[in-house]
Amino acid sequence: MKHQQDPLPAKGARSRARGEKACRPPKPLLITIDGPAGAGKTTVSRGLAAKLGYRYVDTGALYRAVAHEALRKGISPQDDSNLRRLCAGLKVTLKESPQGLRLMVNRRDITEAIRAPGIAMAASTASAQPSVRAYLLGLQRQLGKKRAAVFEGRDMGTVVFPDADVKFFLDADPRVRAMRRFKEMQHPPHMTLEEVEEEMRQRDHADRSRALAPLKAAPDAIRIDASHLSQEEVIRQMLGYICGGVRK
Ligand code: DC
């Protein structure tokens, strides 16, 4: 779906399944959802934000934006000093549109371009560089100031928003995650299931083992294993935690 759908932060519409009691927290919350690629974070985060009437921010898209710009300018995603210079000249913004938020870099719309093959791996490599993390840390905290938002990423609950009101860590079996990713790419450009699984394994390893802000669950995060749950079930569990009394 990352490949096909509007990939970015869509402003949450107030929607409610028929018969389901509304979950309206008494104050605007900042909710974080971390986890590895393919665990279903994007769909779940977007759905949860819609149920609550909150903004949804996909922070992976911000890392992809930096990687996209680096590749466009011939900068290696490992070259921290040139990435620092690149970030200094970037203006990354989220622009409202009738189709949801659009990702703009220096007034260019790169919402779709960041889903091209190769960008995910480049984003993972660039995300290990100190200058990129420092640049995006400021931007993400700025975006989180108003709260009433669901932030999805790798280090939301550990580094960016350690004071978040509710933290989730969403995981799933690697094979399930690879299969999900594979199905999301309805017309896989040139990848077999095994290749998707291998790319995911490499990216997971890089994201979990990097020195700065590695992917891990915050000690106070609620862990959900989505291997055998539908996305609706995951959202229902999350609403249960947020509004009390887990709903089945
Ligand atoms: O969520 P995604 O697959 O679009 O993220 C692309 C890469 O960006 C991911 O492999 C690691 C990096 N990333 C990160 O380091 N921290 C985040 N909060 C979000 C993404």
JSON list of N, CA and C and ligand atoms in Angstrom, two decimals, residues 2 37 41 58-61 63-64 115 120 123-124 127 133 140 152-156 181 203 207 210, ligand 1:
[
{"chain": "A", "resi": 2, "resn": "LYS", "atom": "N", "xyz": [2.00, 1.15, 0.67]},
{"chain": "A", "resi": 2, "resn": "LYS", "atom": "CA", "xyz": [2.87, 2.31, 0.64]},
{"chain": "A", "resi": 2, "resn": "LYS", "atom": "C", "xyz": [3.13, 2.66, -0.81]},
{"chain": "A", "resi": 37, "resn": "ALA", "atom": "N", "xyz": [9.69, -2.55, 9.01]},
{"chain": "A", "resi": 37, "resn": "ALA", "atom": "CA", "xyz": [8.98, -2.44, 7.73]},
{"chain": "A", "resi": 37, "resn": "ALA", "atom": "C", "xyz": [8.02, -3.62, 7.55]},
{"chain": "A", "resi": 41, "resn": "LYS", "atom": "N", "xyz": [2.32, -0.71, 9.93]},
{"chain": "A", "resi": 41, "resn": "LYS", "atom": "CA", "xyz": [2.26, 0.57, 10.63]},
{"chain": "A", "resi": 41, "resn": "LYS", "atom": "C", "xyz": [1.49, 1.64, 9.87]},
{"chain": "A", "resi": 58, "resn": "ASP", "atom": "N", "xyz": [3.78, 10.17, 8.69]},
{"chain": "A", "resi": 58, "resn": "ASP", "atom": "CA", "xyz": [4.65, 9.05, 8.32]},
{"chain": "A", "resi": 58, "resn": "ASP", "atom": "C", "xyz": [6.08, 9.59, 8.28]},
{"chain": "A", "resi": 59, "resn": "THR", "atom": "N", "xyz": [6.86, 9.34, 9.33]},
{"chain": "A", "resi": 59, "resn": "THR", "atom": "CA", "xyz": [8.20, 9.95, 9.37]},
{"chain": "A", "resi": 59, "resn": "THR", "atom": "C", "xyz": [9.18, 9.25, 8.44]},
{"chain": "A", "resi": 60, "resn": "GLY", "atom": "N", "xyz": [8.89, 7.99, 8.05]},
{"chain": "A", "resi": 60, "resn": "GLY", "atom": "CA", "xyz": [9.73, 7.32, 7.06]},
{"chain": "A", "resi": 60, "resn": "GLY", "atom": "C", "xyz": [9.76, 8.13, 5.77]},
{"chain": "A", "resi": 61, "resn": "ALA", "atom": "N", "xyz": [8.64, 8.79, 5.45]},
{"chain": "A", "resi": 61, "resn": "ALA", "atom": "CA", "xyz": [8.57, 9.60, 4.23]},
{"chain": "A", "resi": 61, "resn": "ALA", "atom": "C", "xyz": [9.57, 10.76, 4.28]},
{"chain": "A", "resi": 63, "resn": "TYR", "atom": "N", "xyz": [12.54, 10.66, 5.85]},
{"chain": "A", "resi": 63, "resn": "TYR", "atom": "CA", "xyz": [13.86, 10.07, 5.56]},
{"chain": "A", "resi": 63, "resn": "TYR", "atom": "C", "xyz": [13.98, 9.76, 4.06]},
{"chain": "A", "resi": 64, "resn": "ARG", "atom": "N", "xyz": [12.88, 9.29, 3.50]},
{"chain": "A", "resi": 64, "resn": "ARG", "atom": "CA", "xyz": [12.90, 9.01, 2.06]},
{"chain": "A", "resi": 64, "resn": "ARG", "atom": "C", "xyz": [13.11, 10.30, 1.27]},
{"chain": "A", "resi": 115, "resn": "ARG", "atom": "N", "xyz": [8.54, 6.73, -3.42]},
{"chain": "A", "resi": 115, "resn": "ARG", "atom": "CA", "xyz": [8.18, 5.30, -3.38]},
{"chain": "A", "resi": 115, "resn": "ARG", "atom": "C", "xyz": [8.89, 4.52, -4.47]},
{"chain": "A", "resi": 120, "resn": "ALA", "atom": "N", "xyz": [13.90, 3.18, -0.49]},
{"chain": "A", "resi": 120, "resn": "ALA", "atom": "CA", "xyz": [13.78, 2.67, 0.89]},
{"chain": "A", "resi": 120, "resn": "ALA", "atom": "C", "xyz": [15.16, 2.33, 1.45]},
{"chain": "A", "resi": 123, "resn": "ALA", "atom": "N", "xyz": [17.16, 5.40, 2.02]},
{"chain": "A", "resi": 123, "resn": "ALA", "atom": "CA", "xyz": [16.65, 6.12, 3.20]},
{"chain": "A", "resi": 123, "resn": "ALA", "atom": "C", "xyz": [17.19, 5.46, 4.47]},
{"chain": "A", "resi": 124, "resn": "SER", "atom": "N", "xyz": [17.23, 4.12, 4.46]},
{"chain": "A", "resi": 124, "resn": "SER", "atom": "CA", "xyz": [17.75, 3.41, 5.62]},
{"chain": "A", "resi": 124, "resn": "SER", "atom": "C", "xyz": [19.22, 3.76, 5.84]},
{"chain": "A", "resi": 127, "resn": "SER", "atom": "N", "xyz": [19.56, 7.31, 6.99]},
{"chain": "A", "resi": 127, "resn": "SER", "atom": "CA", "xyz": [19.01, 7.52, 8.34]},
{"chain": "A", "resi": 127, "resn": "SER", "atom": "C", "xyz": [20.03, 7.17, 9.44]},
{"chain": "A", "resi": 133, "resn": "ARG", "atom": "N", "xyz": [19.76, 12.63, 10.92]},
{"chain": "A", "resi": 133, "resn": "ARG", "atom": "CA", "xyz": [18.90, 12.43, 12.11]},
{"chain": "A", "resi": 133, "resn": "ARG", "atom": "C", "xyz": [18.70, 13.75, 12.84]},
{"chain": "A", "resi": 140, "resn": "GLN", "atom": "N", "xyz": [10.56, 16.93, 13.01]},
{"chain": "A", "resi": 140, "resn": "GLN", "atom": "CA", "xyz": [9.50, 16.07, 13.57]},
{"chain": "A", "resi": 140, "resn": "GLN", "atom": "C", "xyz": [8.94, 16.67, 14.86]},
{"chain": "A", "resi": 152, "resn": "GLU", "atom": "N", "xyz": [4.24, 7.80, 13.04]},
{"chain": "A", "resi": 152, "resn": "GLU", "atom": "CA", "xyz": [4.73, 6.44, 12.73]},
{"chain": "A", "resi": 152, "resn": "GLU", "atom": "C", "xyz": [6.21, 6.50, 12.35]},
{"chain": "A", "resi": 153, "resn": "GLY", "atom": "N", "xyz": [7.01, 5.55, 12.87]},
{"chain": "A", "resi": 153, "resn": "GLY", "atom": "CA", "xyz": [8.42, 5.53, 12.47]},
{"chain": "A", "resi": 153, "resn": "GLY", "atom": "C", "xyz": [9.21, 4.42, 13.12]},
{"chain": "A", "resi": 154, "resn": "ARG", "atom": "N", "xyz": [10.48, 4.73, 13.44]},
{"chain": "A", "resi": 154, "resn": "ARG", "atom": "CA", "xyz": [11.35, 3.73, 14.05]},
{"chain": "A", "resi": 154, "resn": "ARG", "atom": "C", "xyz": [11.79, 4.14, 15.45]},
{"chain": "A", "resi": 155, "resn": "ASP", "atom": "N", "xyz": [11.85, 5.46, 15.68]},
{"chain": "A", "resi": 155, "resn": "ASP", "atom": "CA", "xyz": [12.37, 5.97, 16.96]},
{"chain": "A", "resi": 155, "resn": "ASP", "atom": "C", "xyz": [11.44, 7.01, 17.57]},
{"chain": "A", "resi": 156, "resn": "MET", "atom": "N", "xyz": [10.16, 6.91, 17.25]},
{"chain": "A", "resi": 156, "resn": "MET", "atom": "CA", "xyz": [9.21, 7.91, 17.73]},
{"chain": "A", "resi": 156, "resn": "MET", "atom": "C", "xyz": [9.10, 7.89, 19.25]},
{"chain": "A", "resi": 181, "resn": "ARG", "atom": "N", "xyz": [4.24, -6.90, 2.17]},
{"chain": "A", "resi": 181, "resn": "ARG", "atom": "CA", "xyz": [4.91, -5.93, 1.28]},
{"chain": "A", "resi": 181, "resn": "ARG", "atom": "C", "xyz": [4.78, -6.34, -0.18]},
{"chain": "A", "resi": 203, "resn": "ARG", "atom": "N", "xyz": [17.33, -4.35, 5.54]},
{"chain": "A", "resi": 203, "resn": "ARG", "atom": "CA", "xyz": [16.92, -3.04, 6.06]},
{"chain": "A", "resi": 203, "resn": "ARG", "atom": "C", "xyz": [16.65, -3.14, 7.57]},
{"chain": "A", "resi": 207, "resn": "ASP", "atom": "N", "xyz": [18.50, -1.01, 10.34]},
{"chain": "A", "resi": 207, "resn": "ASP", "atom": "CA", "xyz": [17.73, -0.10, 11.20]},
{"chain": "A", "resi": 207, "resn": "ASP", "atom": "C", "xyz": [17.87, -0.48, 12.69]},
{"chain": "A", "resi": 210, "resn": "ARG", "atom": "N", "xyz": [22.01, 0.17, 13.89]},
{"chain": "A", "resi": 210, "resn": "ARG", "atom": "CA", "xyz": [22.75, 1.43, 13.76]},
{"chain": "A", "resi": 210, "resn": "ARG", "atom": "C", "xyz": [22.99, 2.03, 15.14]},
{"chain": "B", "resi": 1, "resn": "DC", "atom": "O1", "xyz": [8.95, 3.66, 7.11]},
{"chain": "B", "resi": 1, "resn": "DC", "atom": "P1", "xyz": [9.81, 3.59, 5.83]},
{"chain": "B", "resi": 1, "resn": "DC", "atom": "O2", "xyz": [10.00, 2.19, 5.35]},
{"chain": "B", "resi": 1, "resn": "DC", "atom": "O3", "xyz": [9.28, 4.49, 4.75]},
{"chain": "B", "resi": 1, "resn": "DC", "atom": "O4", "xyz": [11.26, 4.16, 6.28]},
{"chain": "B", "resi": 1, "resn": "DC", "atom": "C1", "xyz": [12.36, 4.23, 5.39]},
{"chain": "B", "resi": 1, "resn": "DC", "atom": "C2", "xyz": [13.64, 4.22, 6.21]},
{"chain": "B", "resi": 1, "resn": "DC", "atom": "O5", "xyz": [13.74, 5.43, 6.98]},
{"chain": "B", "resi": 1, "resn": "DC", "atom": "C3", "xyz": [13.76, 3.10, 7.25]},
{"chain": "B", "resi": 1, "resn": "DC", "atom": "O6", "xyz": [14.34, 1.93, 6.70]},
{"chain": "B", "resi": 1, "resn": "DC", "atom": "C4", "xyz": [14.61, 3.69, 8.33]},
{"chain": "B", "resi": 1, "resn": "DC", "atom": "C5", "xyz": [14.37, 5.19, 8.23]},
{"chain": "B", "resi": 1, "resn": "DC", "atom": "N1", "xyz": [13.55, 5.72, 9.32]},
{"chain": "B", "resi": 1, "resn": "DC", "atom": "C6", "xyz": [14.18, 6.02, 10.50]},
{"chain": "B", "resi": 1, "resn": "DC", "atom": "O7", "xyz": [15.38, 5.79, 10.64]},
{"chain": "B", "resi": 1, "resn": "DC", "atom": "N2", "xyz": [13.49, 6.59, 11.52]},
{"chain": "B", "resi": 1, "resn": "DC", "atom": "C7", "xyz": [12.18, 6.84, 11.39]},
{"chain": "B", "resi": 1, "resn": "DC", "atom": "N3", "xyz": [11.52, 7.41, 12.39]},
{"chain": "B", "resi": 1, "resn": "DC", "atom": "C8", "xyz": [11.50, 6.49, 10.20]},
{"chain": "B", "resi": 1, "resn": "DC", "atom": "C9", "xyz": [12.21, 5.91, 9.18]}
]
